[in-house]
Coordinates of C-alpha atoms in Angstrom, one line a residue:
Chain H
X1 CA 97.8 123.5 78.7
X2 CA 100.6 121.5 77.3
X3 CA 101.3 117.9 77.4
X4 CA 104.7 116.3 77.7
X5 CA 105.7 112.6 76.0
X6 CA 108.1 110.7 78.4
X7 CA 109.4 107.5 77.4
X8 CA 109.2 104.8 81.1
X9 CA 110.5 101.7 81.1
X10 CA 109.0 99.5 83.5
X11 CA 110.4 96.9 86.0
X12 CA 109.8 94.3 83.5
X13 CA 112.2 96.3 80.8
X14 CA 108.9 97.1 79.0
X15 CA 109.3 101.0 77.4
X16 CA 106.2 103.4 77.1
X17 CA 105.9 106.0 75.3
X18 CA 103.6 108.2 77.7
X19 CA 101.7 111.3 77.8
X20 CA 102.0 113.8 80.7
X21 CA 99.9 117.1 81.6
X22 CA 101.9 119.6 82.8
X23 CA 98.8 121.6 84.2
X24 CA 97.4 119.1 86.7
X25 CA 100.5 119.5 89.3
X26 CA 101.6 116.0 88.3
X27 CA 105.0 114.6 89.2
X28 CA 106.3 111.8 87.9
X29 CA 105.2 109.2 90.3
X30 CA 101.5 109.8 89.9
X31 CA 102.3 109.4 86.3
X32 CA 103.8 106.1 86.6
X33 CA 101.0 105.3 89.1
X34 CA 98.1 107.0 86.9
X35 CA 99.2 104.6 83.9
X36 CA 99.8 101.3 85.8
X37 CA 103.3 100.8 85.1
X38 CA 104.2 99.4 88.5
X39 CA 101.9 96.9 90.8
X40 CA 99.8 99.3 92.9
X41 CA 101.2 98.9 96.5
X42 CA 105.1 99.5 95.1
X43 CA 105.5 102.7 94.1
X44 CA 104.8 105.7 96.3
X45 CA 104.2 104.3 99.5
X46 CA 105.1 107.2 101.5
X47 CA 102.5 109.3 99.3
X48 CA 105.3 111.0 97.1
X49 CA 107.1 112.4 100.6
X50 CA 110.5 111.6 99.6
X51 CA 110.5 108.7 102.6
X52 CA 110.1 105.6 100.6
X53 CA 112.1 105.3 97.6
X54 CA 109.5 103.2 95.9
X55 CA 109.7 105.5 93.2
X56 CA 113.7 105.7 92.7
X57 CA 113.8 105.6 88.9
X58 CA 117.1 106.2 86.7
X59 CA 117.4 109.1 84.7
X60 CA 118.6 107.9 80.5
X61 CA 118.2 111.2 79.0
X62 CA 120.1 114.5 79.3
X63 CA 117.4 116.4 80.6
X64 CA 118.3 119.6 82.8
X65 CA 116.5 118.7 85.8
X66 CA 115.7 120.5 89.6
X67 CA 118.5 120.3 91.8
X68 CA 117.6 117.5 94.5
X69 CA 116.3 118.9 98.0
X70 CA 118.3 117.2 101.1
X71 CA 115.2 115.3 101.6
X72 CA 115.5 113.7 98.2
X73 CA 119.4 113.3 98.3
X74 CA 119.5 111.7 102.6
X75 CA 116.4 109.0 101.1
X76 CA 118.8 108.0 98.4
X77 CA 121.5 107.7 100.6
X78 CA 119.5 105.4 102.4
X79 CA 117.9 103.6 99.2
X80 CA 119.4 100.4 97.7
X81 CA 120.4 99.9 94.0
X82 CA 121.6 103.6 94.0
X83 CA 123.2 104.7 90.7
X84 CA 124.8 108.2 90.1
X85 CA 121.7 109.0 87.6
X86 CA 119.6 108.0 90.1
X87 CA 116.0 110.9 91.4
X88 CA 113.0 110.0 93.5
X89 CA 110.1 110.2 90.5
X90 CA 107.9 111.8 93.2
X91 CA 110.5 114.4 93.1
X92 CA 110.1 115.6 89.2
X93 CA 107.6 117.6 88.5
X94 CA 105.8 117.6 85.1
X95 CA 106.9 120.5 83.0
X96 CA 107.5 121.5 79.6
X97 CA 111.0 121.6 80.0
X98 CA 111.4 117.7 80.7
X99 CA 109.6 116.6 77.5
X100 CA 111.3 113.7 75.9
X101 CA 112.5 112.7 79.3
X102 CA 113.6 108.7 79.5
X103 CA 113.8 107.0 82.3
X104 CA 114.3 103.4 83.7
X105 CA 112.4 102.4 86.9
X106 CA 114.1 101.0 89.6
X107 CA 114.2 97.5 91.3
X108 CA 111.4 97.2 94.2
X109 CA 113.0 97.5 97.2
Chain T
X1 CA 94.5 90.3 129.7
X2 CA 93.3 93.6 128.5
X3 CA 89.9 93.9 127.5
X4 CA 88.4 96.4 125.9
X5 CA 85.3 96.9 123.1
X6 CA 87.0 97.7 120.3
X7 CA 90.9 97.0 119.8
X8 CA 92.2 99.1 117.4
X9 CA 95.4 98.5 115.6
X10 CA 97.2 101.8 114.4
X11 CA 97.5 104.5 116.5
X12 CA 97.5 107.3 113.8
X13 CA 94.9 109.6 113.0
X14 CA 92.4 107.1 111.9
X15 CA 92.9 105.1 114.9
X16 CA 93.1 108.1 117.2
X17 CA 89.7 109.6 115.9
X18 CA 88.3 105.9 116.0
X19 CA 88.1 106.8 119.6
X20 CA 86.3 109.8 119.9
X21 CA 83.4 108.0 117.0
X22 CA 83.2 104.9 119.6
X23 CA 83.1 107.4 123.1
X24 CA 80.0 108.6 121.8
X25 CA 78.6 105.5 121.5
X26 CA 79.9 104.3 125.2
X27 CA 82.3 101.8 123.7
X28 CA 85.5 101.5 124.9
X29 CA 89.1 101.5 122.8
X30 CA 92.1 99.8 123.2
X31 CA 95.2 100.9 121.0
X32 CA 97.9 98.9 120.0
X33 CA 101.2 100.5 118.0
X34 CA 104.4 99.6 116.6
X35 CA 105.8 103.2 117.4
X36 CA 106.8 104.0 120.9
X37 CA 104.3 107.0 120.7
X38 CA 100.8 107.6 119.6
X39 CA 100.2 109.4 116.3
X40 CA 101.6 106.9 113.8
X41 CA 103.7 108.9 110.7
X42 CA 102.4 112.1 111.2
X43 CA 104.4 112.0 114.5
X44 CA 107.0 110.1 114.0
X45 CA 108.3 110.9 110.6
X46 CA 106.8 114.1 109.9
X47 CA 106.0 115.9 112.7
X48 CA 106.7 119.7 111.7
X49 CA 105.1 119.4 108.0
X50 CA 102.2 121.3 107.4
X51 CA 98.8 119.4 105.9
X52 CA 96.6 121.5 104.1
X53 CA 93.1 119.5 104.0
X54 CA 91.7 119.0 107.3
X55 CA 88.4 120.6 107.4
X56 CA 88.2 123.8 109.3
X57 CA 92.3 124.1 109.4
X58 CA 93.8 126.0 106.4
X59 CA 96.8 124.8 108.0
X60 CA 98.3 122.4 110.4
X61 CA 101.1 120.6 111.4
X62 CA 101.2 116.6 111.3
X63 CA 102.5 117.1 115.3
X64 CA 100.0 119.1 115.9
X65 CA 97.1 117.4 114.3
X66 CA 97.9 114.2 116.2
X67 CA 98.0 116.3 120.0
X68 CA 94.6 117.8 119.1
X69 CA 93.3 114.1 118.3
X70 CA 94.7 112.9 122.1
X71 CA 93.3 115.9 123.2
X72 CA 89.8 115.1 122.0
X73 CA 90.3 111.2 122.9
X74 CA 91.0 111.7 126.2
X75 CA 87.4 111.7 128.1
X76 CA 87.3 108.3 126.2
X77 CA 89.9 107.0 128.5
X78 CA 91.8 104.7 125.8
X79 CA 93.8 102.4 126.3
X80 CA 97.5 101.3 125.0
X81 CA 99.8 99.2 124.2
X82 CA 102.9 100.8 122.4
X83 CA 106.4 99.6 121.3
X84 CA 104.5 96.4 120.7
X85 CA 103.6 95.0 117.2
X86 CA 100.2 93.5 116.3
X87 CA 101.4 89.6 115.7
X88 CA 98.3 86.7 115.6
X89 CA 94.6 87.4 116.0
X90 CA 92.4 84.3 117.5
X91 CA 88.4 84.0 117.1
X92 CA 86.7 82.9 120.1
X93 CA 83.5 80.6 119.8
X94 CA 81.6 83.8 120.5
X95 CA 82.4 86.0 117.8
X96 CA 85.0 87.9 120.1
X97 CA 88.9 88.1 119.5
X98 CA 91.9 87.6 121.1
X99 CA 94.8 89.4 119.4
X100 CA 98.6 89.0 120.9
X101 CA 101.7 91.1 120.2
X102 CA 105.1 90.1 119.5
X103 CA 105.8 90.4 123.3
X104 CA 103.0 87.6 124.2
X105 CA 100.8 90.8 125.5
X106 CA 97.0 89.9 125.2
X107 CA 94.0 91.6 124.4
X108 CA 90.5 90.4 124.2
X109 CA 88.1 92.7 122.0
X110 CA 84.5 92.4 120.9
X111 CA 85.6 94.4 117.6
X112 CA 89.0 94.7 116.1
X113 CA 89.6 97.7 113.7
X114 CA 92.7 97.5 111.7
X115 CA 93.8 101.4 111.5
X116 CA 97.1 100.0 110.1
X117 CA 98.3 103.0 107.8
X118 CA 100.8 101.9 105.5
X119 CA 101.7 99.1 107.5
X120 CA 104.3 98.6 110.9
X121 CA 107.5 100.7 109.8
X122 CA 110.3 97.9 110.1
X123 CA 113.9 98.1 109.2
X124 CA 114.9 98.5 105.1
X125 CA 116.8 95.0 104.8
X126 CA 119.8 95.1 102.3
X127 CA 119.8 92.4 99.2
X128 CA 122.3 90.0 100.4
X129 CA 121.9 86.5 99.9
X130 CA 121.1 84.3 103.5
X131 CA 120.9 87.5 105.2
X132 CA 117.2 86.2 106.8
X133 CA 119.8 83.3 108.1
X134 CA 122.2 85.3 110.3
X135 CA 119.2 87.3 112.1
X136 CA 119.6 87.5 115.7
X137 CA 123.0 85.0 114.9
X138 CA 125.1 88.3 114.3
X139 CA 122.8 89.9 112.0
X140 CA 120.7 92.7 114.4
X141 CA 118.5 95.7 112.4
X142 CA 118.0 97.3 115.6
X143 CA 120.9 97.7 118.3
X144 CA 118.7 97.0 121.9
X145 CA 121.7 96.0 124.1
X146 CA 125.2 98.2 123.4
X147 CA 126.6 95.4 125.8
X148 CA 126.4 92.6 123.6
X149 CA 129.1 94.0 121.1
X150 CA 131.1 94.8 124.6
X151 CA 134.9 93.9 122.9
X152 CA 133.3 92.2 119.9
X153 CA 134.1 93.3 116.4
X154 CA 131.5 95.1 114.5
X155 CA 130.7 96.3 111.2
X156 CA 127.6 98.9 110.5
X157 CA 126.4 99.6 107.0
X158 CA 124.6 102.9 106.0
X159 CA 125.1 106.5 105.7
X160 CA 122.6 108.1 107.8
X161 CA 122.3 109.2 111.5
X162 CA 121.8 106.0 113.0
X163 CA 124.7 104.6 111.5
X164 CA 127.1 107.2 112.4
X165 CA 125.8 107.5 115.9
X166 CA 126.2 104.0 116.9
X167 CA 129.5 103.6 115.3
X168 CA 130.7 106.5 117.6
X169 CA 128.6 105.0 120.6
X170 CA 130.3 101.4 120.2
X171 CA 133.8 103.0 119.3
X172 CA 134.2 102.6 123.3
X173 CA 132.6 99.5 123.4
X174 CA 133.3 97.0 120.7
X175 CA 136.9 96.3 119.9
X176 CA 136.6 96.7 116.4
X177 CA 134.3 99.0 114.8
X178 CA 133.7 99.4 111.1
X179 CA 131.8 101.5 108.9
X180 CA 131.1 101.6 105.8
X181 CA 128.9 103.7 103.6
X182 CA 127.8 103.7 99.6
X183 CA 129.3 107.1 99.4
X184 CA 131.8 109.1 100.2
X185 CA 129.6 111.7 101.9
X186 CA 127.2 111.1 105.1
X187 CA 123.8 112.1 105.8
X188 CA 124.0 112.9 109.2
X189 CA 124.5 115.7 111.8
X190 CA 127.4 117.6 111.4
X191 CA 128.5 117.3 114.7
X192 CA 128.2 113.4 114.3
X193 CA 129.8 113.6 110.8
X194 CA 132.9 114.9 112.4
X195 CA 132.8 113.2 115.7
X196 CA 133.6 110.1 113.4
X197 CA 136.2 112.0 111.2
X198 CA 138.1 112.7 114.6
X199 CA 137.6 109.0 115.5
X200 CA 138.7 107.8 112.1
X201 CA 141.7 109.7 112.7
X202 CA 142.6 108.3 115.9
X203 CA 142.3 105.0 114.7
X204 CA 139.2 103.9 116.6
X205 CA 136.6 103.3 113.5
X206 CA 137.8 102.4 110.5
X207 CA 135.5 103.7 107.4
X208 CA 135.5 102.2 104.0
X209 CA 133.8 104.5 101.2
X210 CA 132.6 103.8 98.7
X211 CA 131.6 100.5 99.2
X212 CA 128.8 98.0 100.1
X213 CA 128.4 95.0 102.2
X214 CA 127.7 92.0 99.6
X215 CA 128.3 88.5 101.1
X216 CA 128.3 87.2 104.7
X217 CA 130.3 84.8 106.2
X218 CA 129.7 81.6 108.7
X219 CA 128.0 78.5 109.6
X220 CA 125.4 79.1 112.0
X221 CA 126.8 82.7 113.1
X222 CA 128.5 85.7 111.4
X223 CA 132.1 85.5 111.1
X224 CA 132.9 88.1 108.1
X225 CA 131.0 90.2 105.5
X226 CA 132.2 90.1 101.8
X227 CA 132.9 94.0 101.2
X228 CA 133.0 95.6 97.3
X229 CA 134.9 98.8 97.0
X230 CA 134.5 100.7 94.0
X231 CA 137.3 100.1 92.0
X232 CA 139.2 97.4 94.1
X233 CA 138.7 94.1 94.6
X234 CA 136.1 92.6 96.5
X235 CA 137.6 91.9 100.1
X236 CA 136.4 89.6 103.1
X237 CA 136.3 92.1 106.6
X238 CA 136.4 89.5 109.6
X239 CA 133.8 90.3 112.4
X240 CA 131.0 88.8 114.8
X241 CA 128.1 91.5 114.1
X242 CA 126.7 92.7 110.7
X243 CA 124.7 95.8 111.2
X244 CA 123.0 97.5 108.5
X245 CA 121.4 100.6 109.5
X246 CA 119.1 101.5 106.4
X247 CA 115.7 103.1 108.0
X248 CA 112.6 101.9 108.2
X249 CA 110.1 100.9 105.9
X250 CA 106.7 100.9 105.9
X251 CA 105.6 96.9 105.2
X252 CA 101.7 95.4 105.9
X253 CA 103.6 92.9 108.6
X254 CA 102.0 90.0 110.6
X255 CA 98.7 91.5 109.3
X256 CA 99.5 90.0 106.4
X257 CA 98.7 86.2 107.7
X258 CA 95.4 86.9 109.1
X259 CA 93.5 85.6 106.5
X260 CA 92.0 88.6 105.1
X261 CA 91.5 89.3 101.9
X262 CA 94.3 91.4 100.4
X263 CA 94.4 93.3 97.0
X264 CA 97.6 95.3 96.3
X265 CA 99.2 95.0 99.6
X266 CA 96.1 96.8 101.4
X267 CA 92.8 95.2 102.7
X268 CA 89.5 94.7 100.8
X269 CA 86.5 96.0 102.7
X270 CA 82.9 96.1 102.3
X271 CA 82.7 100.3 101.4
X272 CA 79.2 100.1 100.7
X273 CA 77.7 99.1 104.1
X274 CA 80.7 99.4 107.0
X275 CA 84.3 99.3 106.3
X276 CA 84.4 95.2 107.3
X277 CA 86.9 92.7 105.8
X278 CA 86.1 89.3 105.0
X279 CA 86.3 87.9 108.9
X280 CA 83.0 89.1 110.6
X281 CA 83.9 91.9 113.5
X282 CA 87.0 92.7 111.9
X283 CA 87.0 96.0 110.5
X284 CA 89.5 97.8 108.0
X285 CA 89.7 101.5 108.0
X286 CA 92.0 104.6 106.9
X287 CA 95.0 104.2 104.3
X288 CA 95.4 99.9 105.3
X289 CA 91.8 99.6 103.6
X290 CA 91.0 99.2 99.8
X291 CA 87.8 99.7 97.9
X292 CA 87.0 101.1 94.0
X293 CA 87.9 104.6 94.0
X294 CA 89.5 104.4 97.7
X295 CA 91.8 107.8 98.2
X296 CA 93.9 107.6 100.8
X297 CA 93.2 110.4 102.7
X298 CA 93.3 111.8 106.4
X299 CA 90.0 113.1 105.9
X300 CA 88.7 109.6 104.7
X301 CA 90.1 107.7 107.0
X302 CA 88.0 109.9 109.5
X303 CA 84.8 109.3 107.9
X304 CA 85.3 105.7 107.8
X305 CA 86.2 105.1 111.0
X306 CA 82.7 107.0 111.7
X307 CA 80.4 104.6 110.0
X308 CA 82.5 101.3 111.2
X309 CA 81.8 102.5 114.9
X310 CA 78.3 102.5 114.1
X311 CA 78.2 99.1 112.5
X312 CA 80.1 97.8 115.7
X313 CA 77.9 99.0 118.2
X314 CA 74.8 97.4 116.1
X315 CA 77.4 94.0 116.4
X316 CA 78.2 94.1 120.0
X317 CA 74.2 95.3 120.8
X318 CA 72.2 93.7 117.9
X319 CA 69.2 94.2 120.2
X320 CA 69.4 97.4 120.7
X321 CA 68.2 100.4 118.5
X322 CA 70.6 103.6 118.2
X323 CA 69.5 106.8 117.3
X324 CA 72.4 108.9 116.0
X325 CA 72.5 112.4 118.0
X326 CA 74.1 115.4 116.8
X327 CA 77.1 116.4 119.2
X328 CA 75.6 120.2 119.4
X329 CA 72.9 118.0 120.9
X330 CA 73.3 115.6 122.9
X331 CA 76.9 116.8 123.7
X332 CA 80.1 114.6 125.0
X333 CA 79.4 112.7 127.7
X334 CA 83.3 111.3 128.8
X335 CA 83.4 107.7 130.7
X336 CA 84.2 109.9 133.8
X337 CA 81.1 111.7 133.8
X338 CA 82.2 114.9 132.3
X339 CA 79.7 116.2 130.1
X340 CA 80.3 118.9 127.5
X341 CA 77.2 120.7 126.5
X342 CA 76.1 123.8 124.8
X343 CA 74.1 126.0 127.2
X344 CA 70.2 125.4 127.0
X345 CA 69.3 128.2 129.0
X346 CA 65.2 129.8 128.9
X347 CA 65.5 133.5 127.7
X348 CA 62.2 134.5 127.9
X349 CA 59.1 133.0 130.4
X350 CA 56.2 132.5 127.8
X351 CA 53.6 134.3 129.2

């Protein structure tokens, strides 16, 4: 077992400092949802499907991450407040090599 | 009016299997749905992925889950009213409900079950200030009549299939079509995605990329929308219909203003006894509902529905006493007088 820190900041501009298991089949939604960073009922609506983008979040640090699936990549078409950096959270899974991984959350849409 | 026993509103899997819990008990179901077709999201937006934890399937598809529900529904005769959205609910002085959709359609229940899901999937709205204001004034979500932009000027936002298909379909209808898109690439089906390249080049869309509606213009009706191109400067587009074409999304709706109790955008029930909300006879089941250690789940939502049917029938027959009868049992009897039933045939004679 091996836990990952991730620094979050919230939709208040609130940073926390995190930690993730990379064993439980976590991604980074759940994370954000296990730790109460956003009001329950706003972030992963859809149930982490990519069909929501409740969970858009930007992406701060350079971590290498998984290339986004079409599913990912037609939601964020679709999605508002769309930067370049932005990933679906449900989308990134917890693993070692994303520890130290910053990230902003998104506006509710 | 349609009248039923229990009205249920949600037609997914919760709602579906709400029917087959209330058949046994010889109460009748009425559906009503936001979606043209039964089987809520597992039909409508994800139809060929597999779920992994219904009981007895290792495996199933969401399409498929939903056609065995109907299949085991249908002795239960239900009733439904689809395409139509859930829109005021109205107690009656005795205890039964009248709830009306957003095309005046009535039903009158004796139990309404709320099998909501995540909520009526409506149209993602873009931020733009007074947008609300234009609405049905030039401002339409979801194009019902191609003939209203016959040799008007129209601008569609968005990059999926939607957008591109009814920028090509009102290319021969509106005189002035525009799209434009956040991107430079579009999400849609190849064949669309060139079908509007080859109109582009003829001159009969025009497509801005990348670049997003920000403003809108006008009084009382749309007469421009403010456009920001990366890179350039912001720019006024004149035209009588703003169209933004950004999906759906899933929202708790008119539901909302019923006066029920509602704790993080779901709805608080009674877990310990029956699944009921705060209004007596109104019942809240499947992922709409909330309780301490609620998990929205399928399988849940099954189980809940179970128990709520029983605490209805004890509502609409408080005189009456119900022994619970195991289907291997007592069978399926259908409204039509089918009757499923394992054989209970003698063996052997005792002597």
């Amino acid at each position: 077992m091996q836990d990952i820190n991730i620094k979050i900041t919230d939709r208040n501009g609130v940073t926390h400092d995190v930690v993730a298991p990379t064993d439980m089949a976590m991604n980074l939604m759940e994370v954000v949802r296990s730790y109460e960073l956003a009001e329950e009922g706003t972030i992963g609506i859809c149930g982490g499907a990519a069909m929501c983008a409740s969970c858009q979040c930007y992406i701060e640090s350079d971590h290498q991450l998984p290339e986004m699936s079409d599913d990912e990549d037609a939601m964020l078409a679709e999605a508002f407040d769309v930067e370049d950096n932005s990933r679906l959270g449900c989308q990134i899974q917890m693993t070692p090599e994303i520890n130290g991984l910053e990230v902003v959350l998104a506006p509710e849409s | 009016m349609i009248t039923t026993d229990i009205l249920i509103i949600g037609a997914g899997p919760t709602g579906l299997f709400t029917i087959f819990e209330a058949g046994l008990l010889k109460l009748k179901c009425h559906l009503i749905d936001a979606l043209p077709q039964p089987g809520g999201q597992c039909s409508e937006i994800y139809p060929k992925k597999p779920i992994y934890d219904i009981p007895a399937y290792p495996e199933i598809l969401a399409g498929d889950l939903t056609d065995k529900l109907l299949e085991q529904t249908k002795q239960f005769e239900p009733g439904f009213t689809l395409g139509e959205r859930a829109e005021t609910i109205d107690k009656q002085d005795d205890g039964t409900f009248i709830v009306t959709t957003n095309k005046g359609t009535k039903h009158h229940a004796k139990i309404v079950a709320i099998a909501g899901g995540l909520g009526s999937f409506e149209p993602r709205k873009p931020k733009i200030e007074n947008l609300e204001k234009f609405e049905d004034n030039g401002v339409e979500y979801i194009i019902k009549e191609p003939e209203l932009y016959r040799d008007k000027k129209v601008v569609i936002s968005g990059g999926g299939d939607s957008a591109l298909d009814w920028a090509i379909f009102l290319s021969d209808v509106a005189s002035e079509v525009t799209l434009i898109h956040r991107r430079n690439e579009f999400r849609g089906a190849l064949d669309s995605v060139e079908k509007a390249q080859e109109l582009k080049n003829l001159g009969k869309i025009n497509i801005i990329t990348p670049a997003e509606v920000k403003g809108i213009l006008g009084t009382d009706k749309v007469t421009g929308v403010a456009v920001e191109k990366k890179g350039e400067d912001a720019f006024i587009i004149d035209t009588d219909h703003f169209i933004p074409l950004f999906g759906l999304s899933p929202k708790l709706g008119p539901i909302g203003n019923w006066g029920l109790e509602i704790e993080k955008n779901a709805i608080k029930v009674n877990n310990a006894l029956d699944y009921q909300t705060n209004i007596p006879g109104v019942y809240a089941i499947g992922d709409v509902n909330t309780y301490p250690g609620k998990l929205k789940l399928i399988l849940c939502g099954f189980h809940e529905a179970t128990l709520m049917c029983q605490s209805a029938y004890k509502r609409i027959f408080p005189d009456k006493k119900y022994v619970m009868k195991y289907t291997t049992v007592g069978g399926v009897e259908g409204f039509d007088g089918t009757k499923k039933e394992a054989p209970k045939a003698v063996v052997k004679a005792i002597q």
